[in-house]
Amino acid sequence: MTPEELSAAITSALTASVDAGELAVPAEALPKEVRVERPKNREHGDWATNIALQLAKPAGVPPRKIAEVLTARLAEIPGVSRVEIAGPGFLNITVDAAAAGELAKAIVEAGTAFGSNTAMAGTRINLEFVSANPTGPIHLGGTRWAAVGDSLARIFQSQGADVTREYYFNDHGIQIDRFARSLLASAKGEPAPEDGYGGDYITEIADAVTAAHPDILAAADPQEEFRSHGVELMFAAIKESLHEFGVDFDVYFHENSLFEDGAVEKLLEQLKGLGHLYAKDGAWWLKSTAFGDDKDRVVIKSDGHAAYIAGDIAYFKNKRDRGFDLCIYMLGADHHGYVARLKAAADALGDDADRVEVLIGQMVNLVKDGVPLRMSKRAGTVVTMEDLVDVVGTDAARYSLARFSSDSNIDIDLDVLTKRSNENPVFYVQYAHARTCAVARNAAATGVERTAFDAAALTHATESELLAVLGQYPGVLAQAAAYREPHRVARHLEVIAGAYHRWYDVCRVTPLGDEPVTDVNRTRLWLNDATSQVLANGLGLLGVTAPERM
């Protein structure tokens, strides 16, 4: 019995008691699902719920009265062996070993599908992340979004959503001009412009462009030539870095296309016609305060050039025109203002602001020998994706960046991530998976096969614990999708790994010496393989490999 199955059973029991007149709970107060949790003290049962306390006020009766009614009904549910009322009305529930143990077989039979569902089926999501300017290698902030964004896309897909991974290619604006001037200066052997870009990569790209176009410095507009060829080379390098990091995008959208095809101009005229733009100080402003923003935003500057928000509005409209139900933007720590302005833009267009979600990621710091790393040898200014991967590898990089809530600053200790010990969280989880594979190999060598299954044989306390955390995995995935928090998956994999290691220490799958193979051994192999499957499924959602040997 999984937590979801128990939750559904309690929900049904609650509805039945209301229908029978045993409880007078208003329909609007009845929950769609009842939350169950593992009690801190296992003597209090396998699962606990505080639903009686939640419903006491709307029902107008003491919580223990509700708990007493539910206790009688829950005791009749197959697989529930004991229900006790604690304190003011908490319900502590114990399930019998057979009901709990059936989960091991169900997981193995479900395979890679275990944990997935169709809750988000029919929802088309445009998930935009990384979108680093093509003016340099991907820095740690972009690397964090690559790990988190790709993991979130995989989690959404596990819940049935149709996800498009999109990269917004910022090839319009002054940063590209600075990049072009920096390349030109390098080709001429001059210092980088004061507002330009430095680092060995600028020299590398300038040399590559010059080698491919020997006469470029004699061109009518060499800066424009370096802009065109340099951006192409830089973006190719970014795409290659992301691919090696296990991240590939479905769409690479060019910002410049919004201006070239007149989409920005057309949209601004539409907003003027709707009365949502006004002229002031020689500029055009969006009345964004009328739609919940903290201030109105300039969309056409006094020099006649479009402000960033002009492209942002046209880009959102483009996404909606492509049929996306939900547009999620994953932006850096300096983009807090985008939350209100993008929602205001959606409202101004007559769309639903809830179609827009903006997730803000915080800073990442690398620490080596207790000292923060501040600069990349190649980039010259920031630590890059390549710097991190070169030291710890893709698996450790992706896992470590995905295991923290993205709205918190994090310090990544390189000394810890290179250790082959339990201190290293990715090693801890991967080693647990490798250990499940080793147990399976040993079982095959000693004739232990999954030819029999006796769920009631899984009675050891560590087996109960392991089954419980495996059963929580689908709920964790659902929460990770709902709250946009892939770190929930990583943290739960660590819980599973810990429960598995404790079980491994005291429960044998293979018999000792001349002991005969029994159904207990065979049933434990099911549990071992179920753990292996869940760890592999979870690591796969994080874009991390599940090694069979370490």
Short mmCIF file of N, CA, C and O in Angstrom, two decimals, residues 134-258:
data_model
loop_
_atom_site.label_atom_id
_atom_site.label_comp_id
_atom_site.label_asym_id
_atom_site.label_seq_id
_atom_site.Cartn_x
_atom_site.Cartn_y
_atom_site.Cartn_z
N PRO A 134 25.12 35.31 -25.98
CA PRO A 134 26.21 34.67 -26.74
C PRO A 134 27.44 35.56 -26.80
O PRO A 134 27.99 35.83 -27.86
N THR A 135 27.86 36.03 -25.64
CA THR A 135 29.03 36.91 -25.56
C THR A 135 30.14 36.30 -24.73
O THR A 135 31.16 36.94 -24.49
N GLY A 136 29.95 35.06 -24.28
CA GLY A 136 30.97 34.40 -23.49
C GLY A 136 30.49 33.03 -23.03
O GLY A 136 29.33 32.67 -23.23
N PRO A 137 31.38 32.24 -22.44
CA PRO A 137 31.00 30.90 -21.95
C PRO A 137 29.92 31.00 -20.88
O PRO A 137 29.72 32.05 -20.26
N ILE A 138 29.23 29.90 -20.64
CA ILE A 138 28.15 29.87 -19.64
C ILE A 138 28.76 29.93 -18.24
O ILE A 138 29.59 29.11 -17.87
N HIS A 139 28.32 30.92 -17.46
CA HIS A 139 28.83 31.06 -16.10
C HIS A 139 28.06 30.14 -15.15
O HIS A 139 27.14 29.42 -15.57
N LEU A 140 28.39 30.17 -13.88
CA LEU A 140 27.79 29.25 -12.93
C LEU A 140 26.29 29.44 -12.76
O LEU A 140 25.55 28.48 -12.53
N GLY A 141 25.82 30.69 -12.87
CA GLY A 141 24.39 30.92 -12.77
C GLY A 141 23.65 30.22 -13.90
O GLY A 141 22.63 29.54 -13.68
N GLY A 142 24.17 30.34 -15.12
CA GLY A 142 23.57 29.65 -16.25
C GLY A 142 23.69 28.14 -16.13
O GLY A 142 22.80 27.40 -16.54
N THR A 143 24.80 27.69 -15.55
CA THR A 143 25.01 26.25 -15.35
C THR A 143 23.98 25.71 -14.37
O THR A 143 23.44 24.60 -14.55
N ARG A 144 23.70 26.48 -13.34
CA ARG A 144 22.67 26.06 -12.37
C ARG A 144 21.32 25.92 -13.06
O ARG A 144 20.61 24.93 -12.85
N TRP A 145 20.97 26.90 -13.91
CA TRP A 145 19.69 26.81 -14.60
C TRP A 145 19.68 25.66 -15.60
O TRP A 145 18.63 25.07 -15.85
N ALA A 146 20.82 25.34 -16.18
CA ALA A 146 20.87 24.19 -17.09
C ALA A 146 20.51 22.91 -16.35
O ALA A 146 19.72 22.09 -16.83
N ALA A 147 21.08 22.74 -15.15
CA ALA A 147 20.81 21.53 -14.36
C ALA A 147 19.37 21.52 -13.84
O ALA A 147 18.66 20.52 -13.97
N VAL A 148 18.94 22.64 -13.28
CA VAL A 148 17.60 22.71 -12.70
C VAL A 148 16.53 22.69 -13.78
O VAL A 148 15.52 21.98 -13.68
N GLY A 149 16.74 23.46 -14.85
CA GLY A 149 15.74 23.54 -15.91
C GLY A 149 15.52 22.22 -16.62
O GLY A 149 14.38 21.81 -16.85
N ASP A 150 16.59 21.55 -16.97
CA ASP A 150 16.45 20.27 -17.66
C ASP A 150 15.80 19.24 -16.74
O ASP A 150 14.97 18.43 -17.18
N SER A 151 16.17 19.25 -15.46
CA SER A 151 15.55 18.33 -14.50
C SER A 151 14.06 18.62 -14.36
O SER A 151 13.24 17.70 -14.31
N LEU A 152 13.71 19.90 -14.30
CA LEU A 152 12.30 20.27 -14.17
C LEU A 152 11.51 19.83 -15.40
O LEU A 152 10.38 19.35 -15.28
N ALA A 153 12.11 19.97 -16.58
CA ALA A 153 11.45 19.53 -17.81
C ALA A 153 11.18 18.03 -17.74
O ALA A 153 10.08 17.56 -18.09
N ARG A 154 12.15 17.26 -17.29
CA ARG A 154 11.98 15.80 -17.18
C ARG A 154 10.89 15.45 -16.17
O ARG A 154 10.11 14.52 -16.38
N ILE A 155 10.86 16.19 -15.07
CA ILE A 155 9.84 15.93 -14.04
C ILE A 155 8.45 16.25 -14.57
O ILE A 155 7.50 15.49 -14.37
N PHE A 156 8.32 17.40 -15.26
CA PHE A 156 7.03 17.73 -15.88
C PHE A 156 6.58 16.61 -16.83
O PHE A 156 5.42 16.22 -16.84
N GLN A 157 7.52 16.13 -17.63
CA GLN A 157 7.18 15.08 -18.59
C GLN A 157 6.77 13.80 -17.87
O GLN A 157 5.89 13.08 -18.35
N SER A 158 7.36 13.53 -16.71
CA SER A 158 6.98 12.33 -15.96
C SER A 158 5.55 12.43 -15.44
O SER A 158 4.93 11.42 -15.11
N GLN A 159 5.03 13.67 -15.37
CA GLN A 159 3.67 13.89 -14.91
C GLN A 159 2.70 14.09 -16.08
O GLN A 159 1.56 14.51 -15.89
N GLY A 160 3.18 13.81 -17.28
CA GLY A 160 2.31 13.82 -18.46
C GLY A 160 2.30 15.10 -19.26
O GLY A 160 1.59 15.18 -20.28
N ALA A 161 3.05 16.13 -18.86
CA ALA A 161 3.03 17.41 -19.58
C ALA A 161 3.79 17.31 -20.90
O ALA A 161 4.72 16.50 -21.04
N ASP A 162 3.40 18.14 -21.83
CA ASP A 162 4.09 18.30 -23.11
C ASP A 162 5.01 19.49 -22.96
O ASP A 162 4.55 20.64 -22.88
N VAL A 163 6.32 19.25 -22.90
CA VAL A 163 7.29 20.30 -22.56
C VAL A 163 8.18 20.62 -23.75
O VAL A 163 8.72 19.72 -24.40
N THR A 164 8.34 21.91 -24.01
CA THR A 164 9.30 22.39 -24.99
C THR A 164 10.40 23.14 -24.27
O THR A 164 10.13 24.14 -23.58
N ARG A 165 11.62 22.66 -24.40
CA ARG A 165 12.77 23.35 -23.82
C ARG A 165 13.19 24.44 -24.80
O ARG A 165 13.48 24.15 -25.96
N GLU A 166 13.26 25.66 -24.33
CA GLU A 166 13.56 26.78 -25.25
C GLU A 166 14.70 27.64 -24.73
O GLU A 166 14.77 27.93 -23.53
N TYR A 167 15.55 28.03 -25.66
CA TYR A 167 16.69 28.91 -25.37
C TYR A 167 16.45 30.21 -26.12
O TYR A 167 16.28 30.21 -27.33
N TYR A 168 16.41 31.30 -25.39
CA TYR A 168 16.20 32.63 -25.99
C TYR A 168 17.56 33.20 -26.36
O TYR A 168 18.35 33.54 -25.49
N PHE A 169 17.80 33.27 -27.63
CA PHE A 169 19.11 33.67 -28.17
C PHE A 169 19.16 35.19 -28.27
O PHE A 169 18.60 35.79 -29.17
N ASN A 170 19.83 35.81 -27.27
CA ASN A 170 19.88 37.27 -27.21
C ASN A 170 20.88 37.83 -28.22
O ASN A 170 22.03 38.15 -27.90
N ASP A 171 20.42 37.97 -29.47
CA ASP A 171 21.31 38.48 -30.51
C ASP A 171 20.87 39.87 -30.97
O ASP A 171 21.04 40.25 -32.13
N HIS A 172 20.30 40.65 -30.06
CA HIS A 172 19.87 42.00 -30.39
C HIS A 172 20.18 42.88 -29.19
O HIS A 172 19.75 42.59 -28.07
N GLY A 173 20.93 43.92 -29.39
CA GLY A 173 21.19 44.83 -28.28
C GLY A 173 22.65 45.20 -28.13
O GLY A 173 23.53 44.74 -28.85
N ILE A 174 22.91 46.04 -27.12
CA ILE A 174 24.24 46.65 -26.97
C ILE A 174 25.29 45.63 -26.52
O ILE A 174 26.47 45.81 -26.79
N GLN A 175 24.87 44.55 -25.82
CA GLN A 175 25.88 43.59 -25.36
C GLN A 175 26.54 42.89 -26.54
O GLN A 175 27.74 42.54 -26.48
N ILE A 176 25.79 42.69 -27.62
CA ILE A 176 26.37 42.08 -28.81
C ILE A 176 27.34 43.06 -29.48
O ILE A 176 28.39 42.65 -30.00
N ASP A 177 27.00 44.34 -29.45
CA ASP A 177 27.91 45.35 -30.00
C ASP A 177 29.23 45.36 -29.23
O ASP A 177 30.32 45.46 -29.82
N ARG A 178 29.15 45.25 -27.91
CA ARG A 178 30.36 45.22 -27.09
C ARG A 178 31.20 43.98 -27.41
O ARG A 178 32.43 44.05 -27.46
N PHE A 179 30.52 42.88 -27.61
CA PHE A 179 31.20 41.63 -27.97
C PHE A 179 31.94 41.79 -29.29
O PHE A 179 33.11 41.41 -29.42
N ALA A 180 31.26 42.38 -30.28
CA ALA A 180 31.87 42.58 -31.60
C ALA A 180 33.07 43.51 -31.51
O ALA A 180 34.12 43.26 -32.13
N ARG A 181 32.95 44.58 -30.73
CA ARG A 181 34.08 45.51 -30.58
C ARG A 181 35.25 44.83 -29.89
O ARG A 181 36.42 45.09 -30.21
N SER A 182 34.96 43.94 -28.94
CA SER A 182 36.02 43.22 -28.24
C SER A 182 36.77 42.28 -29.18
O SER A 182 38.01 42.18 -29.12
N LEU A 183 36.04 41.59 -30.06
CA LEU A 183 36.67 40.72 -31.05
C LEU A 183 37.53 41.51 -32.01
O LEU A 183 38.66 41.11 -32.34
N LEU A 184 37.00 42.63 -32.47
CA LEU A 184 37.74 43.47 -33.42
C LEU A 184 39.03 43.99 -32.77
O LEU A 184 40.10 43.97 -33.40
N ALA A 185 38.92 44.43 -31.52
CA ALA A 185 40.11 44.93 -30.82
C ALA A 185 41.16 43.83 -30.68
O ALA A 185 42.36 44.06 -30.90
N SER A 186 40.73 42.62 -30.37
CA SER A 186 41.66 41.50 -30.23
C SER A 186 42.34 41.21 -31.56
O SER A 186 43.56 40.96 -31.60
N ALA A 187 41.57 41.23 -32.64
CA ALA A 187 42.14 40.95 -33.97
C ALA A 187 43.18 41.99 -34.35
O ALA A 187 44.15 41.69 -35.07
N LYS A 188 43.00 43.21 -33.89
CA LYS A 188 43.94 44.29 -34.19
C LYS A 188 45.11 44.32 -33.21
O LYS A 188 46.02 45.14 -33.36
N GLY A 189 45.06 43.45 -32.20
CA GLY A 189 46.11 43.45 -31.19
C GLY A 189 45.97 44.57 -30.20
O GLY A 189 46.94 44.95 -29.53
N GLU A 190 44.76 45.11 -30.06
CA GLU A 190 44.51 46.23 -29.15
C GLU A 190 43.88 45.72 -27.85
O GLU A 190 43.29 44.63 -27.82
N PRO A 191 43.96 46.49 -26.77
CA PRO A 191 43.30 46.09 -25.52
C PRO A 191 41.78 46.05 -25.71
O PRO A 191 41.24 46.72 -26.59
N ALA A 192 41.13 45.28 -24.88
CA ALA A 192 39.66 45.21 -24.95
C ALA A 192 39.06 46.56 -24.61
O ALA A 192 39.62 47.31 -23.79
N PRO A 193 37.97 46.94 -25.24
CA PRO A 193 37.29 48.21 -24.90
C PRO A 193 36.96 48.24 -23.42
O PRO A 193 36.79 47.20 -22.77
N GLU A 194 36.82 49.43 -22.89
CA GLU A 194 36.58 49.58 -21.46
C GLU A 194 35.30 48.87 -21.02
O GLU A 194 35.22 48.33 -19.93
N ASP A 195 34.29 48.89 -21.89
CA ASP A 195 33.02 48.23 -21.57
C ASP A 195 32.88 46.88 -22.27
O ASP A 195 31.79 46.33 -22.38
N GLY A 196 34.02 46.34 -22.74
CA GLY A 196 33.99 45.11 -23.53
C GLY A 196 34.22 43.87 -22.70
O GLY A 196 34.11 43.87 -21.48
N TYR A 197 34.58 42.79 -23.40
CA TYR A 197 34.77 41.49 -22.77
C TYR A 197 36.23 41.07 -22.88
O TYR A 197 36.88 41.32 -23.91
N GLY A 198 36.74 40.43 -21.80
CA GLY A 198 38.11 39.96 -21.80
C GLY A 198 38.16 38.46 -21.63
O GLY A 198 37.14 37.78 -21.57
N GLY A 199 39.35 37.93 -21.57
CA GLY A 199 39.50 36.49 -21.39
C GLY A 199 40.07 35.83 -22.64
O GLY A 199 39.97 36.36 -23.75
N ASP A 200 40.65 34.67 -22.44
CA ASP A 200 41.27 33.96 -23.56
C ASP A 200 40.27 33.58 -24.64
O ASP A 200 40.63 33.46 -25.81
N TYR A 201 39.01 33.39 -24.27
CA TYR A 201 38.04 32.95 -25.27
C TYR A 201 37.83 34.02 -26.34
O TYR A 201 37.54 33.70 -27.50
N ILE A 202 37.97 35.29 -25.99
CA ILE A 202 37.83 36.37 -26.98
C ILE A 202 38.93 36.25 -28.02
O ILE A 202 38.69 36.35 -29.24
N THR A 203 40.15 36.00 -27.56
CA THR A 203 41.27 35.82 -28.49
C THR A 203 41.06 34.59 -29.37
O THR A 203 41.32 34.63 -30.58
N GLU A 204 40.58 33.51 -28.76
CA GLU A 204 40.33 32.27 -29.51
C GLU A 204 39.31 32.49 -30.63
O GLU A 204 39.50 32.05 -31.77
N ILE A 205 38.22 33.18 -30.32
CA ILE A 205 37.18 33.41 -31.32
C ILE A 205 37.66 34.39 -32.39
O ILE A 205 37.44 34.19 -33.59
N ALA A 206 38.33 35.45 -31.96
CA ALA A 206 38.85 36.43 -32.93
C ALA A 206 39.82 35.75 -33.88
O ALA A 206 39.79 36.00 -35.11
N ASP A 207 40.70 34.90 -33.36
CA ASP A 207 41.66 34.19 -34.22
C ASP A 207 40.94 33.24 -35.18
O ASP A 207 41.32 33.11 -36.34
N ALA A 208 39.88 32.57 -34.69
CA ALA A 208 39.13 31.65 -35.54
C ALA A 208 38.42 32.39 -36.66
O ALA A 208 38.40 31.93 -37.82
N VAL A 209 37.85 33.54 -36.34
CA VAL A 209 37.16 34.34 -37.37
C VAL A 209 38.17 34.84 -38.40
O VAL A 209 37.93 34.78 -39.61
N THR A 210 39.30 35.32 -37.93
CA THR A 210 40.33 35.85 -38.83
C THR A 210 40.89 34.75 -39.72
O THR A 210 41.14 34.97 -40.92
N ALA A 211 41.08 33.56 -39.14
CA ALA A 211 41.59 32.44 -39.94
C ALA A 211 40.61 32.05 -41.04
O ALA A 211 41.02 31.72 -42.16
N ALA A 212 39.32 32.09 -40.73
CA ALA A 212 38.31 31.71 -41.72
C ALA A 212 38.06 32.83 -42.73
O ALA A 212 37.63 32.57 -43.86
N HIS A 213 38.33 34.06 -42.34
CA HIS A 213 38.08 35.23 -43.21
C HIS A 213 39.31 36.14 -43.15
O HIS A 213 39.31 37.17 -42.46
N PRO A 214 40.37 35.79 -43.85
CA PRO A 214 41.65 36.51 -43.75
C PRO A 214 41.56 38.00 -44.06
O PRO A 214 42.36 38.79 -43.54
N ASP A 215 40.62 38.41 -44.89
CA ASP A 215 40.53 39.82 -45.29
C ASP A 215 39.50 40.59 -44.47
O ASP A 215 39.07 41.67 -44.87
N ILE A 216 39.10 40.06 -43.34
CA ILE A 216 38.00 40.67 -42.58
C ILE A 216 38.31 42.09 -42.11
O ILE A 216 37.42 42.94 -42.07
N LEU A 217 39.56 42.34 -41.76
CA LEU A 217 39.90 43.69 -41.27
C LEU A 217 39.81 44.74 -42.37
O LEU A 217 39.73 45.94 -42.07
N ALA A 218 39.82 44.29 -43.62
CA ALA A 218 39.71 45.24 -44.74
C ALA A 218 38.27 45.38 -45.22
O ALA A 218 38.00 46.10 -46.18
N ALA A 219 37.35 44.72 -44.54
CA ALA A 219 35.94 44.79 -44.94
C ALA A 219 35.39 46.19 -44.71
O ALA A 219 35.94 46.99 -43.94
N ALA A 220 34.29 46.52 -45.40
CA ALA A 220 33.67 47.84 -45.26
C ALA A 220 33.27 48.11 -43.81
O ALA A 220 33.39 49.23 -43.32
N ASP A 221 32.79 47.08 -43.14
CA ASP A 221 32.38 47.22 -41.74
C ASP A 221 32.89 46.00 -40.97
O ASP A 221 32.15 45.06 -40.70
N PRO A 222 34.17 45.98 -40.60
CA PRO A 222 34.75 44.81 -39.94
C PRO A 222 34.06 44.47 -38.61
O PRO A 222 33.94 43.30 -38.24
N GLN A 223 33.58 45.48 -37.90
CA GLN A 223 32.91 45.20 -36.63
C GLN A 223 31.65 44.37 -36.87
O GLN A 223 31.37 43.42 -36.12
N GLU A 224 30.89 44.71 -37.90
CA GLU A 224 29.68 43.95 -38.21
C GLU A 224 30.03 42.52 -38.64
O GLU A 224 29.32 41.57 -38.32
N GLU A 225 31.15 42.37 -39.33
CA GLU A 225 31.59 41.04 -39.74
C GLU A 225 31.96 40.20 -38.52
O GLU A 225 31.61 39.02 -38.43
N PHE A 226 32.68 40.81 -37.60
CA PHE A 226 33.04 40.09 -36.38
C PHE A 226 31.79 39.78 -35.55
O PHE A 226 31.70 38.73 -34.91
N ARG A 227 30.84 40.69 -35.57
CA ARG A 227 29.58 40.44 -34.88
C ARG A 227 28.91 39.18 -35.43
O ARG A 227 28.54 38.28 -34.68
N SER A 228 28.76 39.13 -36.73
CA SER A 228 28.06 38.03 -37.37
C SER A 228 28.77 36.69 -37.15
O SER A 228 28.18 35.73 -36.64
N HIS A 229 30.04 36.63 -37.49
CA HIS A 229 30.78 35.38 -37.40
C HIS A 229 31.11 35.01 -35.95
O HIS A 229 31.10 33.83 -35.59
N GLY A 230 31.42 36.02 -35.14
CA GLY A 230 31.80 35.76 -33.75
C GLY A 230 30.64 35.22 -32.93
O GLY A 230 30.81 34.27 -32.14
N VAL A 231 29.45 35.80 -33.09
CA VAL A 231 28.28 35.33 -32.38
C VAL A 231 27.96 33.88 -32.77
O VAL A 231 27.63 33.04 -31.93
N GLU A 232 28.10 33.60 -34.06
CA GLU A 232 27.83 32.24 -34.53
C GLU A 232 28.78 31.24 -33.88
O GLU A 232 28.35 30.16 -33.43
N LEU A 233 30.06 31.58 -33.80
CA LEU A 233 31.04 30.68 -33.18
C LEU A 233 30.80 30.54 -31.68
O LEU A 233 30.90 29.44 -31.11
N MET A 234 30.51 31.68 -31.03
CA MET A 234 30.29 31.65 -29.58
C MET A 234 29.07 30.81 -29.24
O MET A 234 29.08 30.00 -28.30
N PHE A 235 28.01 30.99 -30.03
CA PHE A 235 26.80 30.24 -29.73
C PHE A 235 26.98 28.75 -30.01
O PHE A 235 26.43 27.91 -29.30
N ALA A 236 27.75 28.43 -31.04
CA ALA A 236 28.05 27.03 -31.32
C ALA A 236 28.80 26.40 -30.14
O ALA A 236 28.54 25.24 -29.77
N ALA A 237 29.71 27.16 -29.55
CA ALA A 237 30.46 26.67 -28.39
C ALA A 237 29.54 26.48 -27.19
O ALA A 237 29.66 25.50 -26.43
N ILE A 238 28.59 27.41 -27.00
CA ILE A 238 27.63 27.30 -25.90
C ILE A 238 26.77 26.06 -26.06
O ILE A 238 26.56 25.29 -25.12
N LYS A 239 26.27 25.84 -27.28
CA LYS A 239 25.43 24.67 -27.54
C LYS A 239 26.19 23.37 -27.30
O LYS A 239 25.64 22.40 -26.75
N GLU A 240 27.46 23.35 -27.69
CA GLU A 240 28.28 22.16 -27.49
C GLU A 240 28.50 21.90 -26.00
O GLU A 240 28.42 20.77 -25.53
N SER A 241 28.75 22.97 -25.24
CA SER A 241 28.94 22.83 -23.79
C SER A 241 27.68 22.28 -23.14
O SER A 241 27.74 21.39 -22.28
N LEU A 242 26.53 22.80 -23.55
CA LEU A 242 25.27 22.33 -22.98
C LEU A 242 25.01 20.87 -23.34
O LEU A 242 24.55 20.09 -22.51
N HIS A 243 25.30 20.51 -24.58
CA HIS A 243 25.10 19.13 -25.02
C HIS A 243 25.96 18.17 -24.19
O HIS A 243 25.49 17.11 -23.76
N GLU A 244 27.20 18.54 -23.96
CA GLU A 244 28.08 17.70 -23.16
C GLU A 244 27.61 17.63 -21.70
O GLU A 244 27.92 16.68 -20.98
N PHE A 245 26.84 18.64 -21.29
CA PHE A 245 26.28 18.68 -19.94
C PHE A 245 24.96 17.91 -19.88
O PHE A 245 24.33 17.83 -18.83
N GLY A 246 24.56 17.35 -21.01
CA GLY A 246 23.33 16.57 -21.07
C GLY A 246 22.08 17.38 -21.28
O GLY A 246 20.97 16.91 -21.01
N VAL A 247 22.25 18.61 -21.78
CA VAL A 247 21.11 19.50 -21.97
C VAL A 247 21.01 19.89 -23.44
O VAL A 247 21.92 20.52 -23.99
N ASP A 248 19.90 19.53 -24.06
CA ASP A 248 19.64 19.90 -25.46
C ASP A 248 18.28 20.59 -25.52
O ASP A 248 17.32 20.15 -24.87
N PHE A 249 18.21 21.62 -26.32
CA PHE A 249 16.98 22.41 -26.41
C PHE A 249 16.19 22.03 -27.66
O PHE A 249 16.77 21.68 -28.70
N ASP A 250 14.87 22.13 -27.55
CA ASP A 250 14.00 21.86 -28.68
C ASP A 250 13.93 23.06 -29.62
O ASP A 250 13.78 22.91 -30.82
N VAL A 251 14.02 24.26 -29.04
CA VAL A 251 13.90 25.49 -29.82
C VAL A 251 14.99 26.46 -29.39
O VAL A 251 15.20 26.69 -28.20
N TYR A 252 15.66 27.03 -30.39
CA TYR A 252 16.58 28.15 -30.15
C TYR A 252 15.94 29.37 -30.82
O TYR A 252 15.92 29.47 -32.04
N PHE A 253 15.39 30.24 -30.00
CA PHE A 253 14.62 31.37 -30.52
C PHE A 253 15.52 32.60 -30.59
O PHE A 253 16.13 33.01 -29.61
N HIS A 254 15.57 33.23 -31.77
CA HIS A 254 16.41 34.41 -31.96
C HIS A 254 15.64 35.68 -31.63
O HIS A 254 14.63 36.00 -32.26
N GLU A 255 16.13 36.41 -30.63
CA GLU A 255 15.51 37.67 -30.25
C GLU A 255 15.40 38.61 -31.44
O GLU A 255 14.39 39.30 -31.62
N ASN A 256 16.44 38.64 -32.26
CA ASN A 256 16.47 39.57 -33.39
C ASN A 256 15.32 39.35 -34.36
O ASN A 256 14.87 40.28 -35.04
N SER A 257 14.81 38.10 -34.42
CA SER A 257 13.73 37.79 -35.36
C SER A 257 12.47 38.57 -35.03
O SER A 257 11.66 38.88 -35.91
N LEU A 258 12.27 38.91 -33.75
CA LEU A 258 11.10 39.67 -33.35
C LEU A 258 11.12 41.07 -33.93
O LEU A 258 10.05 41.68 -34.15
#
